[in-house]
Short mmCIF file of C-alpha atoms and ligand atoms in Angstrom, two decimals:
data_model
loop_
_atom_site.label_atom_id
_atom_site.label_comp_id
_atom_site.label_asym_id
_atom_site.label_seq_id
_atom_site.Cartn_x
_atom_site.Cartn_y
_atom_site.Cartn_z
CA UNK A 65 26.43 -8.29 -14.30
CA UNK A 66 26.15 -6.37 -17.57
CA UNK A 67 28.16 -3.28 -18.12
CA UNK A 68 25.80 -0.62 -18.33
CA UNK A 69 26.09 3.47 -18.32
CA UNK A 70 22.55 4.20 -17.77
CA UNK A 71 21.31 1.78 -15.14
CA UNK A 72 21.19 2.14 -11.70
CA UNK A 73 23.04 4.95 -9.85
CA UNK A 74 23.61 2.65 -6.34
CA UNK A 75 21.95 -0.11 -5.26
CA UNK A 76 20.14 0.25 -1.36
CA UNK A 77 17.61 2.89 -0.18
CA UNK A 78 18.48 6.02 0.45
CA UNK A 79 18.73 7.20 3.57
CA UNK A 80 19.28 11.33 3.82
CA UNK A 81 16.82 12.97 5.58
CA UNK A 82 14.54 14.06 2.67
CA UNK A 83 14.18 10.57 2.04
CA UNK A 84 13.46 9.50 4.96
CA UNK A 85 11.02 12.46 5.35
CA UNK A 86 9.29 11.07 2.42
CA UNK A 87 9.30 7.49 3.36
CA UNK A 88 8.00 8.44 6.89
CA UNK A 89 4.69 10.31 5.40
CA UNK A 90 3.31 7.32 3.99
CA UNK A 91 0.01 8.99 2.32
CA UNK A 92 0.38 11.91 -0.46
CA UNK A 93 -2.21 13.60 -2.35
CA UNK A 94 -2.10 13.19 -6.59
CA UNK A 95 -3.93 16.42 -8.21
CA UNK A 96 -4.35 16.05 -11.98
CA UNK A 97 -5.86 19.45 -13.16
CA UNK A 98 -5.81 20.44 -16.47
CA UNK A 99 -7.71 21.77 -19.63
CA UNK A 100 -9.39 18.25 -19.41
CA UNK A 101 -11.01 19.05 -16.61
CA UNK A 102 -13.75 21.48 -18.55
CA UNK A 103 -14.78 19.32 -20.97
CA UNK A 104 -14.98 16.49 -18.15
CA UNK A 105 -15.66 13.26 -20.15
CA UNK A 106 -17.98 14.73 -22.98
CA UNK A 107 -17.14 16.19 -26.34
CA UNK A 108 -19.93 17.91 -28.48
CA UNK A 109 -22.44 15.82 -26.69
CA UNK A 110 -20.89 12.54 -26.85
CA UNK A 111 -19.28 11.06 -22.79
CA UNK A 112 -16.43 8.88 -23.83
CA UNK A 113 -16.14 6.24 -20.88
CA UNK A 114 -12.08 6.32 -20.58
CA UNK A 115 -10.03 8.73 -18.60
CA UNK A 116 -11.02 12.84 -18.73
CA UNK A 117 -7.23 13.37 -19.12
CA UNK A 118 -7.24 11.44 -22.82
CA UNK A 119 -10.46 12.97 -24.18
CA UNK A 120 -8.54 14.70 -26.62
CA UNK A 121 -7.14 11.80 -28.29
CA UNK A 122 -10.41 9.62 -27.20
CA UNK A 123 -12.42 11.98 -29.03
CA UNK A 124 -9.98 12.65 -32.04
CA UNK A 125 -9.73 16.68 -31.15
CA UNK A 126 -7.52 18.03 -33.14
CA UNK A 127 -4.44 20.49 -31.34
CA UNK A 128 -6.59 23.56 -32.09
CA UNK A 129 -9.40 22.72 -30.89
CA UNK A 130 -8.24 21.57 -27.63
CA UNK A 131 -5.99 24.42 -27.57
CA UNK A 132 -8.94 26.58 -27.95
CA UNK A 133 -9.78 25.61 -24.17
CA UNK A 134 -7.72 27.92 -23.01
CA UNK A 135 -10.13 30.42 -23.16
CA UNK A 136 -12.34 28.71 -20.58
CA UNK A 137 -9.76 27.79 -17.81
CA UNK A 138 -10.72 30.71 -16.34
CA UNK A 139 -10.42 29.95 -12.89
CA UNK A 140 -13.64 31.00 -11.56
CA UNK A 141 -13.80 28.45 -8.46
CA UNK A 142 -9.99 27.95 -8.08
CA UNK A 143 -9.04 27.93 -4.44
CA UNK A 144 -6.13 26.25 -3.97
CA UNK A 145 -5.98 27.06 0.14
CA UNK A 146 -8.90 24.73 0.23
CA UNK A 147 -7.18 21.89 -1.73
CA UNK A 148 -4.62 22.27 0.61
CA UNK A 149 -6.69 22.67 3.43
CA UNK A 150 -8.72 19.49 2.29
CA UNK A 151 -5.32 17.71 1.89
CA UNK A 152 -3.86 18.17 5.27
CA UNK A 153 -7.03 17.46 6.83
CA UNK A 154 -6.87 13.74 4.97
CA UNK A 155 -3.94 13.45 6.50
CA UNK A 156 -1.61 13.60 3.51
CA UNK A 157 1.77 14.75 4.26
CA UNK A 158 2.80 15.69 1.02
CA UNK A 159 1.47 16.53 -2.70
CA UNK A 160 2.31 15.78 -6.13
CA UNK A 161 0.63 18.18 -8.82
CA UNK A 162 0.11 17.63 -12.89
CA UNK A 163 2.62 20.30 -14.33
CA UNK A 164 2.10 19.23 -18.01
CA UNK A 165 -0.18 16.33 -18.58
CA UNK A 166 -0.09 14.57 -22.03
CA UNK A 167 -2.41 16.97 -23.60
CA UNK A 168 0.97 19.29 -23.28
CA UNK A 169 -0.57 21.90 -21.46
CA UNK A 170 1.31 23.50 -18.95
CA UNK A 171 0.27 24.83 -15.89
CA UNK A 172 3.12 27.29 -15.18
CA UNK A 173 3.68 30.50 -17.42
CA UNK A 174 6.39 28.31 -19.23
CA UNK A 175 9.39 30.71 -21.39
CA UNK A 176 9.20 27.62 -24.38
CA UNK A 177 5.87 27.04 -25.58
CA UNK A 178 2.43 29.29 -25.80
CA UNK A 179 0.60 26.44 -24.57
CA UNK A 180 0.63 27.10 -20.69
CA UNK A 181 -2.13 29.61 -18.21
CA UNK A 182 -0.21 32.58 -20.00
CA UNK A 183 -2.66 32.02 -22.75
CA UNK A 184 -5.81 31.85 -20.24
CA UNK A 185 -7.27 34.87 -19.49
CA UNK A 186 -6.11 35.58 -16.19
CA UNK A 187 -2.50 34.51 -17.24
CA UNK A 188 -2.00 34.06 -13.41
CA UNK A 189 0.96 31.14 -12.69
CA UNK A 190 -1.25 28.20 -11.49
CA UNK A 191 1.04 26.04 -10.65
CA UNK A 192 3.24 28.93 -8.19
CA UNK A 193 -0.20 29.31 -6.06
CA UNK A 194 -0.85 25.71 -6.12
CA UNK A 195 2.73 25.27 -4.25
CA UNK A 196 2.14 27.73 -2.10
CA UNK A 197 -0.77 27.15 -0.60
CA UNK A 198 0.60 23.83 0.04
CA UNK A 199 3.51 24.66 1.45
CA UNK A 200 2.02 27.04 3.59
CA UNK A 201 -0.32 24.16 5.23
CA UNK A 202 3.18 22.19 5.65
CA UNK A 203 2.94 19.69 2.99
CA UNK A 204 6.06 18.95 1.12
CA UNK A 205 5.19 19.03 -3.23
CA UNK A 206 6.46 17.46 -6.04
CA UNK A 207 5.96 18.13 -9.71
CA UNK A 208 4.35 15.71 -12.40
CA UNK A 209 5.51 16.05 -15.96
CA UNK A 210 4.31 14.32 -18.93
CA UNK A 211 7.01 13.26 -21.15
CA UNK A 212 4.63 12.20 -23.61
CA UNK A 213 3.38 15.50 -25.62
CA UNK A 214 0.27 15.25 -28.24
CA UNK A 215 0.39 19.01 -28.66
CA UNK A 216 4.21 19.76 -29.35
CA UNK A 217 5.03 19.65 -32.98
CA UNK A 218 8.44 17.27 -32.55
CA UNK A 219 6.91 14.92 -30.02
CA UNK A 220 7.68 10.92 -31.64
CA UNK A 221 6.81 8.22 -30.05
CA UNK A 222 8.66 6.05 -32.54
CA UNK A 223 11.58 7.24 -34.30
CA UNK A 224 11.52 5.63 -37.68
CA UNK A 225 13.86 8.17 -39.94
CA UNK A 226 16.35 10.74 -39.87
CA UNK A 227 13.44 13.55 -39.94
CA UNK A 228 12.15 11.39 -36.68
CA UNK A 229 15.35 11.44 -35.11
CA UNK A 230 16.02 15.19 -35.31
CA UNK A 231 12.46 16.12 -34.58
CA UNK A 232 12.78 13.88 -31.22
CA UNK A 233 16.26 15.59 -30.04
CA UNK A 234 14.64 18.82 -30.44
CA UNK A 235 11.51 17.56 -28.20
CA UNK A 236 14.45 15.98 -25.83
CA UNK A 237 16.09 19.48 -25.52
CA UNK A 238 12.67 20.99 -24.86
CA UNK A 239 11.55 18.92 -22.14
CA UNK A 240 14.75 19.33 -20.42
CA UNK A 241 14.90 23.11 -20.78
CA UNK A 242 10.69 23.15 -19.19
CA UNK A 243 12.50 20.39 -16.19
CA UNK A 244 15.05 23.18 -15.62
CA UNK A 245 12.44 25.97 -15.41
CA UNK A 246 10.53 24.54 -13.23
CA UNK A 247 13.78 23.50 -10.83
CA UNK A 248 14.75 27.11 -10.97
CA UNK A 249 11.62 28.44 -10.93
CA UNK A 250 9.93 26.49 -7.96
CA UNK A 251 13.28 24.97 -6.19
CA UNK A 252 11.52 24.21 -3.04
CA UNK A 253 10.12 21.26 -4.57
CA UNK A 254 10.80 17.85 -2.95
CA UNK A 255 10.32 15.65 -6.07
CA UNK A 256 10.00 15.38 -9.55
CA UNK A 257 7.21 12.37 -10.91
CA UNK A 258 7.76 11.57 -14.39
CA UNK A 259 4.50 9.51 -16.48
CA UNK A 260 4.69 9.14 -20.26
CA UNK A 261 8.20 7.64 -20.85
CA UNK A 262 6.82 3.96 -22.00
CA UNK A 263 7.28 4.93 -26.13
CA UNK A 264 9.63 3.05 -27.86
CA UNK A 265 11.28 6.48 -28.53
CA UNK A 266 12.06 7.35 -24.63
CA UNK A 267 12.94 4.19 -24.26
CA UNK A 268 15.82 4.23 -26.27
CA UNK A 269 16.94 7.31 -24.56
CA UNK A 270 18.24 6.22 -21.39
CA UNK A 271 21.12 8.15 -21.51
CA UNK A 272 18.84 11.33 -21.40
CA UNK A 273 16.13 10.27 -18.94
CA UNK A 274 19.73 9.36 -16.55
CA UNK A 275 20.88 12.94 -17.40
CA UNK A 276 17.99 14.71 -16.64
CA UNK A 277 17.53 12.70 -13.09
CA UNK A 278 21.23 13.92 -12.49
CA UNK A 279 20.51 17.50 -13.56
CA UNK A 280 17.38 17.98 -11.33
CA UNK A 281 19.35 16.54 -8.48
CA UNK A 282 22.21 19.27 -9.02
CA UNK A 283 19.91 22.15 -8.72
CA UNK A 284 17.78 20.54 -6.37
CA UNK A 285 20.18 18.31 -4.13
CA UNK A 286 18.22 15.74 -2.65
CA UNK A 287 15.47 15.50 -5.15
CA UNK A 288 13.08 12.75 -5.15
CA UNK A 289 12.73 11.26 -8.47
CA UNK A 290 10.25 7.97 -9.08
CA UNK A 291 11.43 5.30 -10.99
CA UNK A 292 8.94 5.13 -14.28
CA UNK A 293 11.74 8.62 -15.10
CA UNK A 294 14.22 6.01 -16.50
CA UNK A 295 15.25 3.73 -18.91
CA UNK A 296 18.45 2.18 -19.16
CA UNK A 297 20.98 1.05 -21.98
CA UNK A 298 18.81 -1.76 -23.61
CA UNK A 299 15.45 0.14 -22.54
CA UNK A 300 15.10 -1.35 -19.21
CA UNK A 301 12.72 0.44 -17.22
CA UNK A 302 12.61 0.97 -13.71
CA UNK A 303 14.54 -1.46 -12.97
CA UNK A 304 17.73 -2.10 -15.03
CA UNK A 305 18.90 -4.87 -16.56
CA UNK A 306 20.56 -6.42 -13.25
CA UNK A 307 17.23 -5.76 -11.42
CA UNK A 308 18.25 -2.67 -9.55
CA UNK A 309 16.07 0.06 -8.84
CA UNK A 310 16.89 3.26 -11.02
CA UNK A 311 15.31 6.45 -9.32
CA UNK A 312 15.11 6.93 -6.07
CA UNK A 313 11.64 4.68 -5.70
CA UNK A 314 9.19 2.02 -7.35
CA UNK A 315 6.85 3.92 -9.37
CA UNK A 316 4.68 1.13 -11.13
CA UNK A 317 2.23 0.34 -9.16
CA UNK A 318 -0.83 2.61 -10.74
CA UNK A 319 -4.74 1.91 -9.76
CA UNK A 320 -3.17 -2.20 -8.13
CA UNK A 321 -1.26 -2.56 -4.87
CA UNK A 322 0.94 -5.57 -4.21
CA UNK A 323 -0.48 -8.47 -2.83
CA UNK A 324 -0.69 -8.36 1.10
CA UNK A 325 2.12 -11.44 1.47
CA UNK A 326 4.28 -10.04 -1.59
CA UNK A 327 7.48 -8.86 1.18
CA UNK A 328 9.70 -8.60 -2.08
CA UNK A 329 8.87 -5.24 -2.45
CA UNK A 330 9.71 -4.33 1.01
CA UNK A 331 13.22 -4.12 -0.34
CA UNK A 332 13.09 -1.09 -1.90
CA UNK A 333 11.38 2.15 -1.99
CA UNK A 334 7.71 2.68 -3.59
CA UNK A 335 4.62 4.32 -4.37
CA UNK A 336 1.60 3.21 -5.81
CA UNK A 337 -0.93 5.75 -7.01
CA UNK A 338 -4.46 5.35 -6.79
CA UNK A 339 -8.44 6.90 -8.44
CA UNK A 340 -11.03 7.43 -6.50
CA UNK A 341 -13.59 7.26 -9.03
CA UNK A 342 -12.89 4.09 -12.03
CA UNK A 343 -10.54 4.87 -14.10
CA UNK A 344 -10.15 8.13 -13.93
CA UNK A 345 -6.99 10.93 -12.74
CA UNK A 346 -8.91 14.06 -14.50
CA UNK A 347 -12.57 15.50 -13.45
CA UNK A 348 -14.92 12.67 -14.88
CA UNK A 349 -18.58 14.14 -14.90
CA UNK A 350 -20.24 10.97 -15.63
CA UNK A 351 -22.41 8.54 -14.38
CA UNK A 352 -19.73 6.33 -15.62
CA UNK A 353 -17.15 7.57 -13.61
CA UNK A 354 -19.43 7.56 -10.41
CA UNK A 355 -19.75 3.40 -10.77
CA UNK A 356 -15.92 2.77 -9.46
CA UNK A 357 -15.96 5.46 -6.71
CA UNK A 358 -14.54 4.09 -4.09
CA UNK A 359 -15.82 4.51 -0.45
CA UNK A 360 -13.59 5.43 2.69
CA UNK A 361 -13.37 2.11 3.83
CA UNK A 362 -11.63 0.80 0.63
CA UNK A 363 -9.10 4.17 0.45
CA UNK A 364 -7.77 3.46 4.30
CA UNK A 365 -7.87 -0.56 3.33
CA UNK A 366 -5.58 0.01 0.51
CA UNK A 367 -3.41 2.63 2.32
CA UNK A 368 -2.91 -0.07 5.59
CA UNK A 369 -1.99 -2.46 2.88
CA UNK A 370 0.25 -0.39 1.32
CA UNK A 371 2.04 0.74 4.24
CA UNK A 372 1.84 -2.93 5.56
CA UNK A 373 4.90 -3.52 2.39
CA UNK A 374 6.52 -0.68 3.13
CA UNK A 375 4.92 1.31 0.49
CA UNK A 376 3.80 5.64 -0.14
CA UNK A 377 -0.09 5.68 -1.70
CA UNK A 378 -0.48 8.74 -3.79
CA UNK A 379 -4.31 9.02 -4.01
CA UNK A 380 -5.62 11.02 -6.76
CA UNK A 381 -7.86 14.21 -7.00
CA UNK A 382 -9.44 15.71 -10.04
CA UNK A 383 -9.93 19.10 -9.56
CA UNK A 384 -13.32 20.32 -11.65
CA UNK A 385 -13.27 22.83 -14.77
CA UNK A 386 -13.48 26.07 -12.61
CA UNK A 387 -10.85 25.17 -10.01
CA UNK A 388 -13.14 23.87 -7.39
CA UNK A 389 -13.12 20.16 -5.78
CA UNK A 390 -15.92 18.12 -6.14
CA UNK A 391 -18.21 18.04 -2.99
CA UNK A 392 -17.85 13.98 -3.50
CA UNK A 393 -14.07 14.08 -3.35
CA UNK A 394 -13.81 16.95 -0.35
CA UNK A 395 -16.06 14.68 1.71
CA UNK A 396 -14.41 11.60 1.24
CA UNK A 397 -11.05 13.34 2.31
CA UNK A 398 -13.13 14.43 5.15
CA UNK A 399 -14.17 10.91 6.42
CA UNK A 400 -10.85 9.52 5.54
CA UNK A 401 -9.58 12.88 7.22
CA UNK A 402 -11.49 11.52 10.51
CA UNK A 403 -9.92 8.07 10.33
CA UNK A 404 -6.39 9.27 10.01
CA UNK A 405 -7.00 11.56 12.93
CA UNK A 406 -7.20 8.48 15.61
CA UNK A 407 -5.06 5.76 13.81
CA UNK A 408 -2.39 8.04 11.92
CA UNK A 409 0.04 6.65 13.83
CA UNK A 410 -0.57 3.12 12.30
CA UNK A 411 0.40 5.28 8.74
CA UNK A 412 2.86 8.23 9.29
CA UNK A 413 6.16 6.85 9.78
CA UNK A 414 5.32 3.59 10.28
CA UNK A 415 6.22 0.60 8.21
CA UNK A 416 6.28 -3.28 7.57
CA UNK A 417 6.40 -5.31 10.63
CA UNK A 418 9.18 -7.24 9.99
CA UNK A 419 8.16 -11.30 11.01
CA UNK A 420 4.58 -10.73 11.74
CA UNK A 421 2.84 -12.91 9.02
CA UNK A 422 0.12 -11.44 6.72
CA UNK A 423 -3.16 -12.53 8.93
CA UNK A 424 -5.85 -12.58 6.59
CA UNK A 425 -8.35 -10.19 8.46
CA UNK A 426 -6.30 -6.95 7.92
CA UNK A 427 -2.57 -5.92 8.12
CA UNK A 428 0.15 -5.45 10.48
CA UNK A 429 2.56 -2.04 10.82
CA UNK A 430 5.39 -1.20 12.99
CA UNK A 431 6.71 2.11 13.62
CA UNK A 432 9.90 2.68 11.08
CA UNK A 433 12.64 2.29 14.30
CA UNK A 434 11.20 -0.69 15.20
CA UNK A 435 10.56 -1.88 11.04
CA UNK A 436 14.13 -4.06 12.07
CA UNK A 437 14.45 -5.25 15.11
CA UNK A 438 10.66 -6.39 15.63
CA UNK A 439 12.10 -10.16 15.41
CA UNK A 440 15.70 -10.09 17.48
CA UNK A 441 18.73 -11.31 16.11
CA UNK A 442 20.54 -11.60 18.96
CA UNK A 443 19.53 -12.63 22.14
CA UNK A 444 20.16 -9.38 23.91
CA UNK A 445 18.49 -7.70 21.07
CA UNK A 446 15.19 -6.03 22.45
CA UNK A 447 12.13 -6.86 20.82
CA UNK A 448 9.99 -4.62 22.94
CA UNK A 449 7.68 -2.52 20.45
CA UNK A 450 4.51 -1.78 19.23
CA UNK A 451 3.17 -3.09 16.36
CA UNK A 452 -0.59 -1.75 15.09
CA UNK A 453 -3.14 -4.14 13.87
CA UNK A 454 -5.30 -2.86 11.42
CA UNK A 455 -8.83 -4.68 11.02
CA UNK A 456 -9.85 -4.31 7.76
CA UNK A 457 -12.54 -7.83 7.62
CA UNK A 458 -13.77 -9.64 10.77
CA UNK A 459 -13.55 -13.05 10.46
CA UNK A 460 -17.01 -14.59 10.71
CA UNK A 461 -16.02 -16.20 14.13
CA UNK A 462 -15.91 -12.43 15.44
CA UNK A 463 -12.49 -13.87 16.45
CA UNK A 464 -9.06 -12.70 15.06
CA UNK A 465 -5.76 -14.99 15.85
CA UNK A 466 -2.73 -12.92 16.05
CA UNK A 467 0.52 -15.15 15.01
CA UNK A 468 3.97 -13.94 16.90
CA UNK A 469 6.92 -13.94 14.96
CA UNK A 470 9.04 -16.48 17.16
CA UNK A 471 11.01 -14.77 20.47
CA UNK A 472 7.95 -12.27 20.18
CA UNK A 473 5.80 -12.20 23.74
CA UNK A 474 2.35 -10.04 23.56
CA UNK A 475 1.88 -7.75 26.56
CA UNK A 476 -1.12 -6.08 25.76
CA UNK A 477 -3.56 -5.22 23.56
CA UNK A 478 -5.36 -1.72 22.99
CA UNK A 479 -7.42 -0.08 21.04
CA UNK A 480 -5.98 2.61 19.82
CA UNK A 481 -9.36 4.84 19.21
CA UNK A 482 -9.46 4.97 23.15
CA UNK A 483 -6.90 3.34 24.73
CA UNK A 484 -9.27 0.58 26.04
CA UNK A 485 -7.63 -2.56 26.98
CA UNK A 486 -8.92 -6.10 24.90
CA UNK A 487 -8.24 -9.53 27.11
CA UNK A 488 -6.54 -12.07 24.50
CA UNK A 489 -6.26 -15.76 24.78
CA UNK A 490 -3.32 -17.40 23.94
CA UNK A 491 -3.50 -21.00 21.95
CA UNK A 492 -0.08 -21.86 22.12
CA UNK A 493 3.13 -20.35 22.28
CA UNK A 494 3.31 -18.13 19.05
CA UNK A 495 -0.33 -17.65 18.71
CA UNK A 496 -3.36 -15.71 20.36
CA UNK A 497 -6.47 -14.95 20.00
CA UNK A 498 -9.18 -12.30 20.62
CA UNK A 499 -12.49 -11.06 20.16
CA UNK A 500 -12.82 -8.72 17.13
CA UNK A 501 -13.70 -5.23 17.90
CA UNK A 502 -17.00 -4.43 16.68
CA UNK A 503 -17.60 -3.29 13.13
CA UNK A 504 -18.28 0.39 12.63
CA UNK A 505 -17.83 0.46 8.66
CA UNK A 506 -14.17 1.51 9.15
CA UNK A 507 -11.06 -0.39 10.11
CA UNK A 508 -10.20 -0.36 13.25
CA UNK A 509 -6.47 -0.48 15.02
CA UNK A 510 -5.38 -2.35 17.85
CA UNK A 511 -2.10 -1.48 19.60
CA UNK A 512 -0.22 -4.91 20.09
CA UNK A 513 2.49 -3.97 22.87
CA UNK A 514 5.23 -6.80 22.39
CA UNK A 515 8.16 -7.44 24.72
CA UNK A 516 10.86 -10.78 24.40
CA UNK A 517 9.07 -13.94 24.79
CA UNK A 518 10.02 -15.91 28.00
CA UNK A 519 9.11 -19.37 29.34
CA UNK A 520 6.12 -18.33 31.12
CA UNK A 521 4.74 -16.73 27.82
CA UNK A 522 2.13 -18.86 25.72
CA UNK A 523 1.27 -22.20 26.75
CA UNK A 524 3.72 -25.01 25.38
CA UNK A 525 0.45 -27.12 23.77
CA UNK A 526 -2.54 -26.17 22.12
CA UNK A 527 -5.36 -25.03 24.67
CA UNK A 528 -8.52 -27.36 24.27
CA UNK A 529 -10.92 -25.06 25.20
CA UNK A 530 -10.40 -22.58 22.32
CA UNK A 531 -11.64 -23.07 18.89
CA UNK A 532 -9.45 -22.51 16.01
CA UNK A 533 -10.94 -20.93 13.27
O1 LIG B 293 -1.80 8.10 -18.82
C1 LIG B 293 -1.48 8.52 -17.51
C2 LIG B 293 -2.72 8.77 -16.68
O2 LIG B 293 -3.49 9.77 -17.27
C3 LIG B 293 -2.32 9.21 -15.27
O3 LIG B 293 -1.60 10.40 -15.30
C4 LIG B 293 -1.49 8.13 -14.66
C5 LIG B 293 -1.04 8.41 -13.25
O4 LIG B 293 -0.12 7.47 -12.87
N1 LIG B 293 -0.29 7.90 -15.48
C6 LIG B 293 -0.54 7.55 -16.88
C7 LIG B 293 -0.85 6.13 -17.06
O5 LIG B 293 0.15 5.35 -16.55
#
């Protein structure tokens, strides 16, 4: 073990009830909305194919013309109910909102720079309404902040002299007096999500990215804070130089999931946070941008997946210039919205299955009581559970074989759409098979009820008459 002041606080998950609150909702809603959103993409006529939320370094605007922006974030269209609205109705339990972005912008009336909505012409607090009107639909929120800062003067991303060094403590002392604003000034947050701490000159900060976790914790006890926050003594980040977790979660998986049989990351904690269109967290208006947008089918794939490792998806909206969602965006939410509403149970506080095998044709999730003892220990250890199958590809067989961890019995099968009960076969005495239900464009979930295995369950040899795909 090396010695180390700024690694990891503990090592284990947390378990108080905001974490576990957290862990349980499974599916949160990313909103990056910013000054980047007017332009959209295109400045003076030319679309630069990269992320709306860089344009202005993309495009080489200088601070006051971006700045100048201001005077066209003027809200025309913003209606944050209906983001909220749109956001529940996904079926995202919680939501995690851009409070600066890189550009430096803030979206909060902030007391230490001119570069926030005060300087829009409505001056209204952006961020206070956004929080509200989620809260009031009964979604938990957590604030983004950009470490990284292209508009404020002492921002280094290298520190290479004295000058460097000075100008950099001042930017330190700045972004922890906008951290503690926004703690005192919106302390019903659940979370804090830090992005732009990969410089060379965070990194060999760790002391203050540990210090700032600790002071957001002591005015908001039981803060969530994700792990791309910290860096440790050497510059270690998210994970410290003995390998444990710093933050309270994995934070590092951005626009990539795990792969389905990774279980390493069931370990610990984690998020990964997904686009819907390319490549893009701000309002792309491109043709560009419209090439990567994913369909409903591949958001609920990667969120079964994700939950599959024991894993949060943060999927990403870009609200438009004016405030308004994009029709595109509010009716994917909608048909993922639809999904959720029959098979939500296979997300919301639900987890690995612990034993059950990665099956090829979709992934497996158990109900977080039941994440342990799925697979008994001890012989009077009872197994019985559920465990939902979630069909993401149908073999071409139209057959899907279902392997049981060992001491598992299947009881029944159901779909859980309707409750309808599917006959299975069993091959032998840890595997069965059944007919896959029919394809509708979206997965479908089966209900698996287990229960111990005895010696009538399964057949002791391989049945003849069923073909093995
Ligand atoms: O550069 C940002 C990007 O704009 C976006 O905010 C994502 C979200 O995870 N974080 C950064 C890239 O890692």
């Amino acid at each position: 073990m090396i010695p180390l002041r700024y690694g990891a606080d503990g090592t284990g998950r947390r378990e108080d009830p905001t974490m576990r609150a957290f862990r349980a909702d499974r599916f949160g809603q990313f909103v990056h909305w910013g000054l980047y959103a007017l332009p959209a993409g295109t400045w003076k006529g030319r679309t630069i194919e990269f992320a709306a939320e860089f344009l202005m370094q993309s495009a080489g605007v200088s601070r006051e013309e971006w700045s100048a922006l201001t005077a066209d974030f003027t809200l025309d269209g913003f209606d944050p109910a209906a983001w909220a609205r749109t956001a529940k109705r996904m079926g995202a339990r919680y939501v995690t909102v851009t409070t600066k972005h890189h550009d430096g912008f803030c979206l909060w009336p902030s007391a230490y720079t001119d570069f926030s909505v005060a300087a829009t012409p409505s001056g209204r607090d952006v961020l206070g309404e956004i929080l509200e009107a989620y809260r009031a639909e009964g979604l938990a929120t957590h604030l983004y902040y950009s470490v990284l800062d292209w508009h404020h003067p002492d921002w280094r991303a290298t520190v290479d002299s004295d000058a460097d060094r000075e100008a950099f403590e001042r930017y330190l002392r700045f972004a922890t007096d906008q951290l503690l604003e926004l703690a005192e000034r919106y302390p019903q947050v659940r979370g804090f999500w830090f992005d732009g701490t990969w410089d060379a000159s965070v990194k060999a900060n760790g002391r203050w990215t540990h210090e700032i976790e600790q002071l957001l914790k002591e005015r908001i006890p039981g803060a969530i804070v994700n792990s791309r926050l910290r860096a440790d003594d050497h510059g270690a980040r998210h994970f410290d130089s003995n390998g444990a977790l710093m933050g309270d979660y994995e934070s590092g998986y951005e626009r990539r999931l795990p792969a389905p049989w990774d279980l390493s990351v069931t370990a610990h904690d984690w998020e990964a946070c997904a686009t819907l269109t390319q490549a893009s967290w701000g309002f792309h208006d491109s043709a560009w941008a419209e090439r990567g947008r994913k369909t409903p089918a591949q958001i609920v794939e990667q969120l079964a997946q994700t939950v599959s490792l024991g894993g949060n998806l943060l999927l990403n909206f870009g609200p438009r210039g004016d405030g308004s969602l994009a029709p595109v965006e509010v009716a994917l939410a909608e048909e993922v919205g639809a999904w959720m509403a029959v098979n939500g149970p296979a997300v919301h506080g639900s987890g690995p299955a612990a034993g059950w095998d990665y099956p090829g044709w979709g992934f497996y999730t158990a109900p977080l009581e039941h994440t342990a003892p799925q697979v008994p220990e001890t012989p009077d250890e009872d197994p019985t559970g559920i465990v939902h199958a979630i069909v993401v590809r149908i073999p071409v067989s139209g057959l899907l074989t279902i392997a049981l961890p060992a001491g598992v019995a299947l009881r029944a099968v159901r779909a859980l759409a309707d409750g309808t009960e599917l006959p299975f076969t069993p091959l032998d005495a840890h595997t069965v098979q059944l007919a896959a239900p029919a394809p509708t464009g979206m997965p479908a979930v089966l209900v698996l009820e287990t229960g111990p295995a005895g010696p009538a369950d399964g057949l002791s040899e391989p049945n003849p008459d069923v073909a093995l795909v």
